[in-house]
Short mmCIF file of C-alpha atoms in Angstrom, two decimals:
data_model
loop_
_atom_site.label_atom_id
_atom_site.label_comp_id
_atom_site.label_asym_id
_atom_site.label_seq_id
_atom_site.Cartn_x
_atom_site.Cartn_y
_atom_site.Cartn_z
CA MET Y 1 -27.33 -7.31 -28.75
CA SER Y 2 -24.50 -5.30 -30.22
CA ALA Y 3 -24.62 -1.54 -29.79
CA ALA Y 4 -23.79 0.21 -33.03
CA ARG Y 5 -21.52 2.69 -31.23
CA LEU Y 6 -20.00 2.36 -27.76
CA GLY Y 7 -18.26 5.35 -26.13
CA TYR Y 8 -15.26 4.92 -23.80
CA LEU Y 9 -12.66 7.03 -22.03
CA GLY Y 10 -9.86 7.48 -24.54
CA PRO Y 11 -7.29 7.60 -25.88
CA PRO Y 12 -7.13 4.15 -27.55
CA GLY Y 13 -4.76 1.76 -25.80
CA THR Y 14 -5.95 2.49 -22.24
CA PHE Y 15 -8.01 0.30 -19.93
CA GLY Y 16 -11.14 2.15 -21.07
CA GLU Y 17 -10.72 0.72 -24.54
CA GLU Y 18 -10.07 -2.74 -23.08
CA ALA Y 19 -13.38 -2.50 -21.23
CA ALA Y 20 -15.18 -1.39 -24.40
CA ILE Y 21 -13.78 -4.34 -26.37
CA LYS Y 22 -14.76 -6.72 -23.56
CA ALA Y 23 -18.26 -5.23 -23.27
CA ASP Y 24 -19.00 -5.49 -26.98
CA PRO Y 25 -16.22 -6.55 -29.36
CA ARG Y 26 -18.29 -5.89 -32.49
CA ALA Y 27 -19.43 -2.35 -31.67
CA GLU Y 28 -17.72 0.72 -33.08
CA HIS Y 29 -15.60 1.96 -30.15
CA VAL Y 30 -15.62 5.75 -29.89
CA PRO Y 31 -13.11 7.50 -27.58
CA PHE Y 32 -14.20 10.51 -25.45
CA PRO Y 33 -12.06 12.84 -23.32
CA SER Y 34 -13.97 12.37 -20.02
CA HIS Y 35 -16.59 10.22 -18.35
CA ALA Y 36 -18.97 13.18 -18.44
CA ALA Y 37 -18.50 13.46 -22.22
CA ILE Y 38 -19.31 9.76 -22.69
CA ALA Y 39 -22.53 10.06 -20.68
CA ALA Y 40 -23.53 13.26 -22.50
CA ALA Y 41 -23.00 11.53 -25.85
CA VAL Y 42 -25.27 8.63 -24.83
CA GLU Y 43 -27.92 11.07 -23.52
CA ALA Y 44 -27.80 12.95 -26.85
CA GLY Y 45 -27.93 9.76 -28.93
CA ALA Y 46 -24.52 10.34 -30.52
CA VAL Y 47 -23.61 6.82 -29.34
CA GLU Y 48 -26.01 4.08 -28.19
CA GLN Y 49 -24.01 3.03 -25.12
CA GLY Y 50 -21.03 4.18 -23.09
CA VAL Y 51 -18.68 2.31 -20.77
CA LEU Y 52 -17.54 4.12 -17.59
CA ALA Y 53 -15.13 3.01 -14.85
CA ILE Y 54 -17.01 2.89 -11.53
CA GLU Y 55 -14.73 1.12 -9.00
CA ASN Y 56 -11.13 -0.05 -8.73
CA SER Y 57 -10.21 -2.78 -6.28
CA LEU Y 58 -7.20 -0.79 -5.05
CA ASN Y 59 -8.32 2.82 -5.47
CA GLY Y 60 -12.01 2.53 -4.59
CA SER Y 61 -14.87 4.28 -6.33
CA VAL Y 62 -14.51 6.53 -9.35
CA ALA Y 63 -16.13 9.68 -8.02
CA GLU Y 64 -16.74 11.27 -11.42
CA THR Y 65 -18.87 8.33 -12.53
CA LEU Y 66 -20.83 8.19 -9.26
CA ASP Y 67 -21.61 11.90 -9.55
CA ILE Y 68 -22.82 11.47 -13.14
CA LEU Y 69 -25.14 8.65 -12.03
CA ILE Y 70 -26.40 10.60 -8.99
CA HIS Y 71 -26.87 14.05 -10.47
CA ASP Y 72 -26.87 14.06 -14.26
CA SER Y 73 -27.83 10.77 -15.83
CA THR Y 74 -31.25 9.60 -17.07
CA LEU Y 75 -29.64 6.40 -18.39
CA ASP Y 76 -29.72 2.81 -17.15
CA ILE Y 77 -26.81 0.63 -16.14
CA GLN Y 78 -27.24 -2.26 -18.57
CA ARG Y 79 -24.10 -4.32 -17.91
CA GLU Y 80 -20.98 -4.50 -15.82
CA VAL Y 81 -17.53 -5.51 -17.03
CA VAL Y 82 -14.45 -6.26 -14.91
CA VAL Y 83 -11.00 -5.59 -16.41
CA HIS Y 84 -7.90 -6.87 -14.62
CA VAL Y 85 -5.25 -4.16 -14.65
CA VAL Y 86 -1.94 -5.37 -16.10
CA HIS Y 87 0.89 -2.86 -16.45
CA ASN Y 88 3.80 -3.55 -18.80
CA LEU Y 89 7.10 -1.82 -19.44
CA ILE Y 90 7.08 -0.97 -23.16
CA ALA Y 91 9.77 0.52 -25.39
CA ARG Y 92 11.05 0.69 -28.92
CA PRO Y 93 11.76 -2.88 -30.15
CA GLY Y 94 15.31 -3.93 -29.31
CA THR Y 95 15.42 -2.04 -26.00
CA ARG Y 96 16.68 -4.13 -23.05
CA ILE Y 97 15.70 -3.39 -19.48
CA GLU Y 98 19.27 -2.32 -18.67
CA ASP Y 99 19.03 0.37 -21.39
CA VAL Y 100 16.05 2.09 -19.73
CA SER Y 101 16.94 5.46 -18.21
CA VAL Y 102 13.64 7.37 -18.40
CA ILE Y 103 10.11 6.04 -17.87
CA TYR Y 104 6.87 7.74 -18.86
CA SER Y 105 3.47 7.02 -17.36
CA HIS Y 106 0.39 8.32 -15.59
CA PRO Y 107 1.19 9.00 -11.90
CA HIS Y 108 -1.30 6.24 -10.88
CA ALA Y 109 0.66 3.66 -12.87
CA PHE Y 110 3.92 4.69 -11.16
CA ASN Y 111 2.19 4.20 -7.80
CA GLN Y 112 0.97 0.75 -8.81
CA CYS Y 113 4.42 -0.42 -10.00
CA ARG Y 114 6.45 1.03 -7.13
CA ARG Y 115 8.07 -2.24 -6.03
CA PHE Y 116 9.19 -3.22 -9.56
CA LEU Y 117 10.61 0.26 -10.19
CA ALA Y 118 12.49 0.31 -6.87
CA GLU Y 119 14.00 -3.14 -7.41
CA ARG Y 120 14.73 -3.20 -11.13
CA LEU Y 121 15.06 0.44 -12.23
CA PRO Y 122 15.95 2.46 -9.13
CA ASN Y 123 17.92 5.03 -11.12
CA ALA Y 124 15.50 5.64 -13.99
CA ARG Y 125 13.94 9.11 -14.18
CA LEU Y 126 10.12 9.12 -13.95
CA GLU Y 127 8.23 11.49 -16.25
CA ALA Y 128 4.47 11.99 -15.88
CA SER Y 129 2.06 11.59 -18.81
CA LEU Y 130 -1.64 12.34 -19.17
CA SER Y 131 -2.44 8.67 -19.87
CA THR Y 132 -0.65 5.32 -20.04
CA SER Y 133 -1.32 5.35 -23.77
CA ALA Y 134 0.36 8.74 -24.27
CA ALA Y 135 3.28 7.43 -22.20
CA VAL Y 136 3.80 4.43 -24.49
CA GLU Y 137 3.46 6.59 -27.60
CA ALA Y 138 6.10 9.03 -26.28
CA ALA Y 139 8.45 6.23 -25.23
CA VAL Y 140 8.32 4.40 -28.57
CA ALA Y 141 8.85 7.67 -30.46
CA GLY Y 142 11.60 8.77 -28.05
CA ASP Y 143 15.30 8.09 -27.61
CA LEU Y 144 16.77 4.67 -26.93
CA GLY Y 145 16.50 4.36 -23.17
CA ALA Y 146 12.93 5.65 -23.01
CA ALA Y 147 10.19 3.30 -21.84
CA GLY Y 148 6.52 3.71 -20.99
CA ILE Y 149 4.22 1.86 -18.59
CA GLY Y 150 0.98 0.82 -20.27
CA THR Y 151 -1.24 -1.91 -21.72
CA SER Y 152 -0.21 -4.55 -24.23
CA ARG Y 153 -2.82 -2.99 -26.51
CA ALA Y 154 -0.88 0.30 -26.40
CA ALA Y 155 2.31 -1.57 -27.34
CA GLU Y 156 0.44 -2.98 -30.34
CA LEU Y 157 -1.03 0.40 -31.35
CA TYR Y 158 2.25 2.30 -31.23
CA GLY Y 159 4.66 -0.40 -32.43
CA GLY Y 160 6.33 -0.91 -29.06
CA ALA Y 161 7.77 -4.10 -27.59
CA ILE Y 162 7.12 -5.37 -24.07
CA VAL Y 163 10.41 -5.16 -22.15
CA ALA Y 164 8.91 -6.52 -18.91
CA ALA Y 165 5.36 -7.86 -18.58
CA ALA Y 166 2.96 -7.59 -15.63
CA ILE Y 167 5.15 -5.26 -13.54
CA HIS Y 168 2.36 -4.07 -11.19
CA ASP Y 169 2.77 -4.74 -7.46
CA ALA Y 170 -0.66 -6.12 -6.55
CA ASP Y 171 -2.35 -9.04 -8.28
CA ASN Y 172 -5.83 -8.03 -7.23
CA ASN Y 173 -5.91 -4.81 -9.24
CA ALA Y 174 -9.14 -4.81 -11.22
CA THR Y 175 -11.50 -2.11 -12.44
CA ARG Y 176 -15.25 -2.53 -12.64
CA PHE Y 177 -16.94 -0.66 -15.50
CA VAL Y 178 -20.65 -0.06 -16.12
CA VAL Y 179 -22.27 0.14 -19.54
CA LEU Y 180 -24.85 2.95 -19.70
CA GLY Y 181 -27.67 3.02 -22.24
CA ARG Y 182 -31.41 3.51 -22.56
CA GLY Y 183 -33.83 0.85 -21.34
CA LYS Y 184 -34.13 -1.64 -18.50
CA GLN Y 185 -32.59 -5.13 -18.79
CA LEU Y 186 -34.77 -8.17 -18.14
CA PRO Y 187 -34.06 -10.31 -15.04
CA THR Y 188 -31.55 -13.14 -15.62
CA GLY Y 189 -31.56 -14.74 -12.15
CA HIS Y 190 -28.02 -13.55 -11.32
CA ASP Y 191 -28.40 -9.79 -11.32
CA ARG Y 192 -27.18 -6.84 -9.35
CA THR Y 193 -29.05 -3.57 -8.80
CA SER Y 194 -27.42 -0.20 -8.09
CA ILE Y 195 -29.37 2.53 -6.30
CA ALA Y 196 -28.79 5.86 -4.54
CA PHE Y 197 -30.90 7.45 -1.82
CA THR Y 198 -30.96 10.48 0.48
CA PHE Y 199 -32.71 11.44 3.70
CA THR Y 200 -34.40 14.73 4.48
CA GLN Y 201 -32.45 14.98 7.72
CA ASP Y 202 -29.55 13.13 9.24
CA ARG Y 203 -31.16 11.02 11.98
CA PRO Y 204 -29.53 8.13 13.78
CA GLY Y 205 -31.13 4.98 12.45
CA SER Y 206 -32.18 6.26 9.01
CA LEU Y 207 -29.62 4.16 7.19
CA ALA Y 208 -30.07 1.12 9.46
CA GLY Y 209 -33.82 1.32 8.73
CA VAL Y 210 -33.27 1.19 4.98
CA LEU Y 211 -30.76 -1.66 5.15
CA ASP Y 212 -33.17 -3.58 7.37
CA GLN Y 213 -35.75 -3.57 4.56
CA PHE Y 214 -33.29 -5.45 2.38
CA ALA Y 215 -32.17 -7.77 5.20
CA ARG Y 216 -35.69 -8.87 6.14
CA ARG Y 217 -36.25 -9.96 2.53
CA GLY Y 218 -33.00 -11.95 2.48
CA ILE Y 219 -31.32 -9.51 0.07
CA SER Y 220 -27.54 -9.04 0.42
CA CYS Y 221 -26.10 -5.59 -0.11
CA SER Y 222 -22.82 -6.14 -1.95
CA LYS Y 223 -21.60 -2.54 -1.65
CA ILE Y 224 -22.45 0.53 0.37
CA GLU Y 225 -20.95 3.98 0.28
CA SER Y 226 -21.80 7.45 1.52
CA ARG Y 227 -20.84 10.29 -0.73
CA PRO Y 228 -20.88 14.01 0.20
CA THR Y 229 -23.41 16.04 -1.81
CA LYS Y 230 -23.16 19.74 -2.62
CA ALA Y 231 -22.03 20.80 0.84
CA VAL Y 232 -18.48 20.03 1.94
CA PHE Y 233 -18.56 16.82 4.02
CA GLY Y 234 -22.09 17.79 5.06
CA GLU Y 235 -25.09 15.93 3.72
CA TYR Y 236 -24.62 12.52 2.20
CA VAL Y 237 -26.02 10.49 -0.67
CA PHE Y 238 -25.94 6.77 0.07
CA LEU Y 239 -25.08 4.32 -2.70
CA VAL Y 240 -26.02 0.66 -2.39
CA ASP Y 241 -25.57 -2.32 -4.72
CA PHE Y 242 -27.85 -5.21 -3.87
CA VAL Y 243 -27.98 -8.75 -5.17
CA GLY Y 244 -31.10 -9.22 -7.31
CA HIS Y 245 -33.23 -7.37 -9.85
CA GLN Y 246 -35.52 -4.37 -9.34
CA ASP Y 247 -38.32 -6.41 -10.98
CA ASP Y 248 -37.80 -9.55 -8.83
CA GLU Y 249 -40.49 -9.87 -6.20
CA ALA Y 250 -38.07 -9.27 -3.30
CA GLY Y 251 -36.29 -6.38 -5.01
CA ARG Y 252 -39.52 -4.67 -6.01
CA ASP Y 253 -40.92 -5.03 -2.49
CA ALA Y 254 -37.76 -3.71 -0.86
CA LEU Y 255 -37.66 -0.68 -3.17
CA ALA Y 256 -41.33 0.04 -2.43
CA ALA Y 257 -40.64 -0.24 1.32
CA ILE Y 258 -37.70 2.16 1.35
CA ARG Y 259 -39.28 4.95 -0.71
CA PRO Y 260 -41.34 6.28 2.25
CA LEU Y 261 -38.17 6.22 4.43
CA CYS Y 262 -36.08 8.30 2.02
CA ALA Y 263 -36.21 11.81 0.60
CA GLU Y 264 -35.28 10.44 -2.82
CA VAL Y 265 -34.48 7.02 -4.30
CA LYS Y 266 -32.86 6.68 -7.72
CA VAL Y 267 -32.43 3.27 -9.37
CA PHE Y 268 -29.40 3.29 -11.67
CA GLY Y 269 -30.25 -0.10 -13.12
CA SER Y 270 -30.38 -3.90 -12.74
CA TYR Y 271 -27.87 -5.91 -14.76
CA PRO Y 272 -26.18 -9.35 -14.84
CA ARG Y 273 -23.35 -9.73 -12.29
CA ALA Y 274 -19.95 -10.03 -13.99
CA GLU Y 275 -18.32 -12.35 -11.45
CA MET Q 1 0.84 20.13 22.19
CA SER Q 2 3.32 20.58 19.37
CA ALA Q 3 4.82 17.47 17.80
CA ALA Q 4 8.56 17.88 17.36
CA ARG Q 5 8.40 16.41 13.86
CA LEU Q 6 5.35 16.02 11.62
CA GLY Q 7 5.56 13.96 8.42
CA TYR Q 8 3.54 14.86 5.29
CA LEU Q 9 3.25 13.85 1.63
CA GLY Q 10 5.83 15.96 -0.17
CA PRO Q 11 7.23 17.69 -2.02
CA PRO Q 12 6.92 21.06 -0.22
CA GLY Q 13 4.39 23.37 -1.84
CA THR Q 14 1.62 20.77 -2.22
CA PHE Q 15 -1.63 20.47 -0.25
CA GLY Q 16 0.06 17.93 2.03
CA GLU Q 17 2.37 20.67 3.30
CA GLU Q 18 -0.59 23.02 3.72
CA ALA Q 19 -2.28 20.40 5.90
CA ALA Q 20 0.89 19.94 7.96
CA ILE Q 21 1.18 23.69 8.55
CA LYS Q 22 -2.50 23.87 9.52
CA ALA Q 23 -2.22 20.85 11.84
CA ASP Q 24 0.80 22.18 13.70
CA PRO Q 25 2.49 25.36 12.49
CA ARG Q 26 5.38 25.07 14.95
CA ALA Q 27 6.39 21.48 14.24
CA GLU Q 28 9.25 20.58 11.94
CA HIS Q 29 7.50 19.50 8.72
CA VAL Q 30 9.18 16.51 7.11
CA PRO Q 31 8.26 15.51 3.52
CA PHE Q 32 7.86 11.79 2.59
CA PRO Q 33 7.35 10.24 -0.87
CA SER Q 34 4.13 8.30 -0.04
CA HIS Q 35 1.42 7.94 2.58
CA ALA Q 36 2.84 4.50 3.44
CA ALA Q 37 6.26 6.05 4.08
CA ILE Q 38 4.74 8.66 6.44
CA ALA Q 39 2.94 5.99 8.46
CA ALA Q 40 6.05 3.78 8.59
CA ALA Q 41 8.11 6.73 9.87
CA VAL Q 42 5.61 7.37 12.69
CA GLU Q 43 5.53 3.66 13.56
CA ALA Q 44 9.35 3.63 13.72
CA GLY Q 45 9.53 6.83 15.78
CA ALA Q 46 11.43 8.75 13.09
CA VAL Q 47 8.69 11.43 13.37
CA GLU Q 48 6.16 11.82 16.20
CA GLN Q 49 3.12 12.41 13.97
CA GLY Q 50 2.16 12.22 10.32
CA VAL Q 51 -0.63 13.89 8.35
CA LEU Q 52 -2.37 11.80 5.66
CA ALA Q 53 -5.13 12.74 3.19
CA ILE Q 54 -8.18 10.55 3.83
CA GLU Q 55 -11.08 12.02 1.84
CA ASN Q 56 -11.65 14.62 -0.87
CA SER Q 57 -15.09 16.17 -1.28
CA LEU Q 58 -14.96 15.67 -5.06
CA ASN Q 59 -12.87 12.53 -5.46
CA GLY Q 60 -14.01 10.54 -2.42
CA SER Q 61 -11.82 8.47 -0.14
CA VAL Q 62 -8.05 8.15 -0.45
CA ALA Q 63 -7.73 4.38 -0.77
CA GLU Q 64 -4.04 4.25 0.14
CA THR Q 65 -4.71 5.86 3.54
CA LEU Q 66 -7.72 3.65 4.27
CA ASP Q 67 -5.68 0.56 3.52
CA ILE Q 68 -2.88 1.71 5.83
CA LEU Q 69 -5.40 2.24 8.63
CA ILE Q 70 -7.13 -1.10 7.99
CA HIS Q 71 -4.14 -3.38 7.45
CA ASP Q 72 -0.88 -1.84 8.62
CA SER Q 73 -1.25 0.81 11.28
CA THR Q 74 -1.01 0.48 15.06
CA LEU Q 75 -1.38 4.28 15.37
CA ASP Q 76 -4.25 6.47 16.54
CA ILE Q 77 -6.02 9.18 14.60
CA GLN Q 78 -5.40 12.16 16.90
CA ARG Q 79 -6.78 15.04 14.84
CA GLU Q 80 -8.47 15.91 11.59
CA VAL Q 81 -7.70 18.92 9.41
CA VAL Q 82 -9.69 20.19 6.42
CA VAL Q 83 -7.84 22.04 3.64
CA HIS Q 84 -9.81 23.84 0.94
CA VAL Q 85 -8.25 23.13 -2.43
CA VAL Q 86 -7.38 26.31 -4.34
CA HIS Q 87 -5.62 25.96 -7.68
CA ASN Q 88 -3.73 28.91 -9.19
CA LEU Q 89 -2.07 29.53 -12.53
CA ILE Q 90 1.54 30.36 -11.70
CA ALA Q 91 4.41 31.48 -13.94
CA ARG Q 92 7.63 33.44 -14.02
CA PRO Q 93 6.91 37.03 -12.80
CA GLY Q 94 5.90 39.28 -15.69
CA THR Q 95 4.03 36.53 -17.56
CA ARG Q 96 0.53 37.58 -18.70
CA ILE Q 97 -2.25 35.08 -19.26
CA GLU Q 98 -2.15 35.73 -23.02
CA ASP Q 99 1.53 34.66 -23.07
CA VAL Q 100 0.77 31.19 -21.73
CA SER Q 101 1.22 28.44 -24.33
CA VAL Q 102 2.11 25.40 -22.20
CA ILE Q 103 0.73 24.42 -18.79
CA TYR Q 104 2.23 21.89 -16.39
CA SER Q 105 0.34 20.12 -13.63
CA HIS Q 106 -0.75 16.84 -12.05
CA PRO Q 107 -3.54 15.24 -14.14
CA HIS Q 108 -5.98 15.66 -11.21
CA ALA Q 109 -5.43 19.42 -11.22
CA PHE Q 110 -6.14 19.60 -14.97
CA ASN Q 111 -9.40 17.73 -14.33
CA GLN Q 112 -10.35 20.16 -11.56
CA CYS Q 113 -9.68 23.27 -13.69
CA ARG Q 114 -11.27 22.01 -16.90
CA ARG Q 115 -13.75 24.88 -17.29
CA PHE Q 116 -11.14 27.63 -16.79
CA LEU Q 117 -8.74 25.95 -19.23
CA ALA Q 118 -11.44 25.51 -21.90
CA GLU Q 119 -12.63 29.12 -21.62
CA ARG Q 120 -9.41 31.04 -21.08
CA LEU Q 121 -6.60 28.89 -22.50
CA PRO Q 122 -8.19 26.54 -25.06
CA ASN Q 123 -5.03 26.39 -27.18
CA ALA Q 124 -2.45 25.86 -24.45
CA ARG Q 125 -0.64 22.52 -24.47
CA LEU Q 126 -1.08 20.47 -21.26
CA GLU Q 127 1.96 18.64 -19.88
CA ALA Q 128 1.63 16.22 -16.96
CA SER Q 129 3.77 16.51 -13.81
CA LEU Q 130 4.22 14.20 -10.84
CA SER Q 131 2.92 16.89 -8.43
CA THR Q 132 1.52 20.42 -8.59
CA SER Q 133 4.69 21.56 -6.87
CA ALA Q 134 6.96 20.01 -9.53
CA ALA Q 135 4.70 21.66 -12.14
CA VAL Q 136 5.20 25.14 -10.66
CA GLU Q 137 8.94 24.57 -10.31
CA ALA Q 138 9.22 23.50 -13.97
CA ALA Q 139 7.07 26.41 -15.16
CA VAL Q 140 9.01 29.09 -13.28
CA ALA Q 141 12.33 27.63 -14.49
CA GLY Q 142 10.98 27.23 -18.04
CA ASP Q 143 10.53 29.43 -21.08
CA LEU Q 144 8.31 32.49 -21.17
CA GLY Q 145 4.92 31.07 -21.97
CA ALA Q 146 5.18 28.21 -19.47
CA ALA Q 147 2.79 28.14 -16.52
CA GLY Q 148 2.00 25.63 -13.78
CA ILE Q 149 -1.16 24.91 -11.81
CA GLY Q 150 -0.45 24.75 -8.08
CA THR Q 151 -0.73 26.29 -4.61
CA SER Q 152 0.16 29.86 -3.66
CA ARG Q 153 2.73 28.25 -1.34
CA ALA Q 154 4.43 26.69 -4.39
CA ALA Q 155 4.52 30.11 -6.07
CA GLU Q 156 6.26 31.45 -2.97
CA LEU Q 157 8.72 28.55 -2.78
CA TYR Q 158 9.81 28.71 -6.41
CA GLY Q 159 9.66 32.49 -6.99
CA GLY Q 160 6.61 32.33 -9.26
CA ALA Q 161 3.84 34.90 -9.67
CA ILE Q 162 0.12 34.11 -9.67
CA VAL Q 163 -1.19 34.84 -13.18
CA ALA Q 164 -4.78 33.79 -12.33
CA ALA Q 165 -5.98 32.90 -8.83
CA ALA Q 166 -8.54 30.26 -7.80
CA ILE Q 167 -9.02 28.76 -11.26
CA HIS Q 168 -10.64 25.50 -10.07
CA ASP Q 169 -14.15 24.69 -11.30
CA ALA Q 170 -15.88 23.64 -8.06
CA ASP Q 171 -15.99 25.72 -4.90
CA ASN Q 172 -16.62 22.77 -2.63
CA ASN Q 173 -13.28 21.09 -3.25
CA ALA Q 174 -11.78 20.27 0.13
CA THR Q 175 -9.54 17.52 1.43
CA ARG Q 176 -9.82 16.01 4.89
CA PHE Q 177 -6.54 14.91 6.46
CA VAL Q 178 -5.97 12.82 9.58
CA VAL Q 179 -3.02 13.21 11.95
CA LEU Q 180 -1.64 9.84 13.06
CA GLY Q 181 0.40 9.39 16.23
CA ARG Q 182 0.66 7.27 19.35
CA GLY Q 183 -1.89 7.58 22.15
CA LYS Q 184 -5.62 8.20 22.52
CA GLN Q 185 -7.01 11.73 22.72
CA LEU Q 186 -9.27 12.71 25.64
CA PRO Q 187 -12.95 13.42 24.95
CA THR Q 188 -13.71 17.08 24.13
CA GLY Q 189 -17.50 16.89 23.74
CA HIS Q 190 -17.38 17.42 19.97
CA ASP Q 191 -15.53 14.36 18.75
CA ARG Q 192 -15.65 11.94 15.88
CA THR Q 193 -14.59 8.27 15.99
CA SER Q 194 -13.41 6.24 12.99
CA ILE Q 195 -13.71 2.46 13.00
CA ALA Q 196 -13.52 -0.49 10.61
CA PHE Q 197 -15.18 -3.87 10.94
CA THR Q 198 -15.64 -7.14 9.06
CA PHE Q 199 -18.06 -10.05 9.20
CA THR Q 200 -17.19 -13.74 9.06
CA GLN Q 201 -19.73 -14.28 6.30
CA ASP Q 202 -21.79 -12.00 4.12
CA ARG Q 203 -25.31 -12.33 5.53
CA PRO Q 204 -28.22 -10.06 4.73
CA GLY Q 205 -28.77 -7.92 7.81
CA SER Q 206 -25.24 -8.01 9.25
CA LEU Q 207 -24.54 -4.38 8.43
CA ALA Q 208 -28.04 -3.23 9.37
CA GLY Q 209 -27.57 -4.96 12.74
CA VAL Q 210 -24.36 -3.05 13.47
CA LEU Q 211 -25.79 0.30 12.41
CA ASP Q 212 -28.82 -0.34 14.57
CA GLN Q 213 -26.57 -0.52 17.66
CA PHE Q 214 -25.48 3.05 16.99
CA ALA Q 215 -28.97 4.21 16.08
CA ARG Q 216 -30.61 2.92 19.28
CA ARG Q 217 -28.08 4.94 21.33
CA GLY Q 218 -28.80 8.10 19.34
CA ILE Q 219 -25.39 8.06 17.65
CA SER Q 220 -25.19 9.48 14.11
CA CYS Q 221 -22.90 7.77 11.62
CA SER Q 222 -21.37 10.60 9.59
CA LYS Q 223 -19.75 8.35 6.98
CA ILE Q 224 -20.00 4.77 5.84
CA GLU Q 225 -18.10 2.94 3.16
CA SER Q 226 -17.48 -0.64 2.12
CA ARG Q 227 -14.04 -1.44 0.81
CA PRO Q 228 -12.97 -4.65 -0.93
CA THR Q 229 -10.37 -6.63 1.06
CA LYS Q 230 -7.77 -8.98 -0.42
CA ALA Q 231 -10.15 -10.67 -2.83
CA VAL Q 232 -11.26 -8.74 -5.91
CA PHE Q 233 -14.69 -7.19 -5.20
CA GLY Q 234 -15.33 -10.14 -2.89
CA GLU Q 235 -15.30 -9.66 0.87
CA TYR Q 236 -15.66 -6.22 2.29
CA VAL Q 237 -14.33 -4.19 5.17
CA PHE Q 238 -16.83 -1.60 6.40
CA LEU Q 239 -15.62 1.82 7.49
CA VAL Q 240 -17.80 4.00 9.70
CA ASP Q 241 -17.25 7.43 11.24
CA PHE Q 242 -19.60 8.14 14.13
CA VAL Q 243 -20.27 11.31 16.08
CA GLY Q 244 -18.88 10.95 19.61
CA HIS Q 245 -15.89 9.48 21.45
CA GLN Q 246 -14.98 5.83 22.06
CA ASP Q 247 -14.80 6.64 25.80
CA ASP Q 248 -18.18 8.43 25.97
CA GLU Q 249 -20.80 6.25 27.61
CA ALA Q 250 -22.82 5.86 24.41
CA GLY Q 251 -19.78 5.25 22.21
CA ARG Q 252 -18.29 2.71 24.61
CA ASP Q 253 -21.59 0.84 24.87
CA ALA Q 254 -22.11 0.79 21.10
CA LEU Q 255 -18.60 -0.55 20.49
CA ALA Q 256 -19.11 -3.25 23.12
CA ALA Q 257 -22.43 -4.19 21.51
CA ILE Q 258 -21.05 -4.55 17.99
CA ARG Q 259 -17.99 -6.66 18.84
CA PRO Q 260 -19.99 -9.91 19.15
CA LEU Q 261 -21.70 -9.13 15.81
CA CYS Q 262 -18.44 -8.70 13.88
CA ALA Q 263 -15.44 -10.87 13.00
CA GLU Q 264 -13.12 -7.96 13.82
CA VAL Q 265 -13.52 -4.36 14.97
CA LYS Q 266 -10.63 -1.89 14.75
CA VAL Q 267 -10.91 1.59 16.28
CA PHE Q 268 -8.70 4.04 14.36
CA GLY Q 269 -9.20 6.79 16.94
CA SER Q 270 -11.45 9.46 18.48
CA TYR Q 271 -10.56 13.07 17.76
CA PRO Q 272 -12.11 16.56 17.74
CA ARG Q 273 -14.30 17.26 14.68
CA ALA Q 274 -12.77 19.90 12.40
CA GLU Q 275 -16.03 21.46 11.15
#
């Protein structure tokens, strides 16, 4: 089913747009300035779905998205999409790598391309940008010798040429996105379910007791994370992804068994596993 | 005991320097360009200790530091330090808030001051910098109308004046740092221990079984996190902080009990709890 409108973290030409195209190529892709703005637009019905980054294989969880799911959202996770992060060195067509004297990008992209930059462009000046897309736009519009680090889609959008492709250090750099919308998805037989829960007081064994309810039903937990709540490093919300659907027999039983053990349980959604 | 030399994530005037000053005011504070470079300098004996950000109350764990502890480090966590993040609007002395037309900072700082910027400076242009310190330096050296978002220490270092203090949105924005060095710390009675462990295969109940070993000895786990290893979102390393010392009776017993349950257990260190 194609959503009429699908919100993503803009601007166009970033990995957010790549995730939106992968999630639903035929939808109208609408850029928003923050993850919170995407979720608010879905809540208000301004768009039918929104795609939010939730986890990067190198950088870990995206805290903003977790906090939206925990505290603000009444939406369901309906899908997940994995985008492999590929950084490219992009410049005005005709630029050679030996011409490059200044490089624009988001500080994260510089961190992820450190080895390439040290080996191939040790003397180039690094200038920060607010997004990889803005970096490519500035580089293509700039002087000869300016380059930006960004996606091939950004090169396309701004008329840039790829001077060096796939310049990121680590091959296992991927970002997992979730698609938020209204309504539960039906079980497919290869689903994942994301939940959050809290305890009234921090007692040794509380968490082990909850995980045991999944274990005794043969359910694997594919991810677990504690996240500080309001207080600074004080109380925690626990986030768990488990293999299966909330409406499978095992999943439904496990959720019923943990509710009496927790202060609160929130199910973010059950959705087909991407890989 | 004062370390002769204490490495931190530079440049001077960032929260890394604040953490170094708080950890050991009398040490020589040596800036490094990355967390990996700090750890490598301690390993090589170029500095005796290094201070690395490990967790932010809003943004979650610092993946780079976790990966150093998991994969690269032979060092011990010897201390923890909590720094409360305070962002200030800083400019050349004499600048009033109504003069400000362009603001420099690290993209994270813009995200953390979004409400202030929208309410007080909705028309100012935002320009990214590689650090809050570089932002303040550029602003103070720049035209009238330029301001940077950074620490009061950066204002001091670069001769800037604070135009608006404490402009960050959330009050509970704090960063936890760990001090890495060589040698275990003695128990103090109010310690925390950080460990990582893996399993040979992902079986339902593996994690619950480990947590149960802590629970049955009355040990609280103050933090838990799963982190993808080499494979993309495949195998996981589990990170746990527990209350107590690895050489306390309960802590020692729990660690001995979990070793046969895990493929690998790595103790990062036991150290006094900061708060």
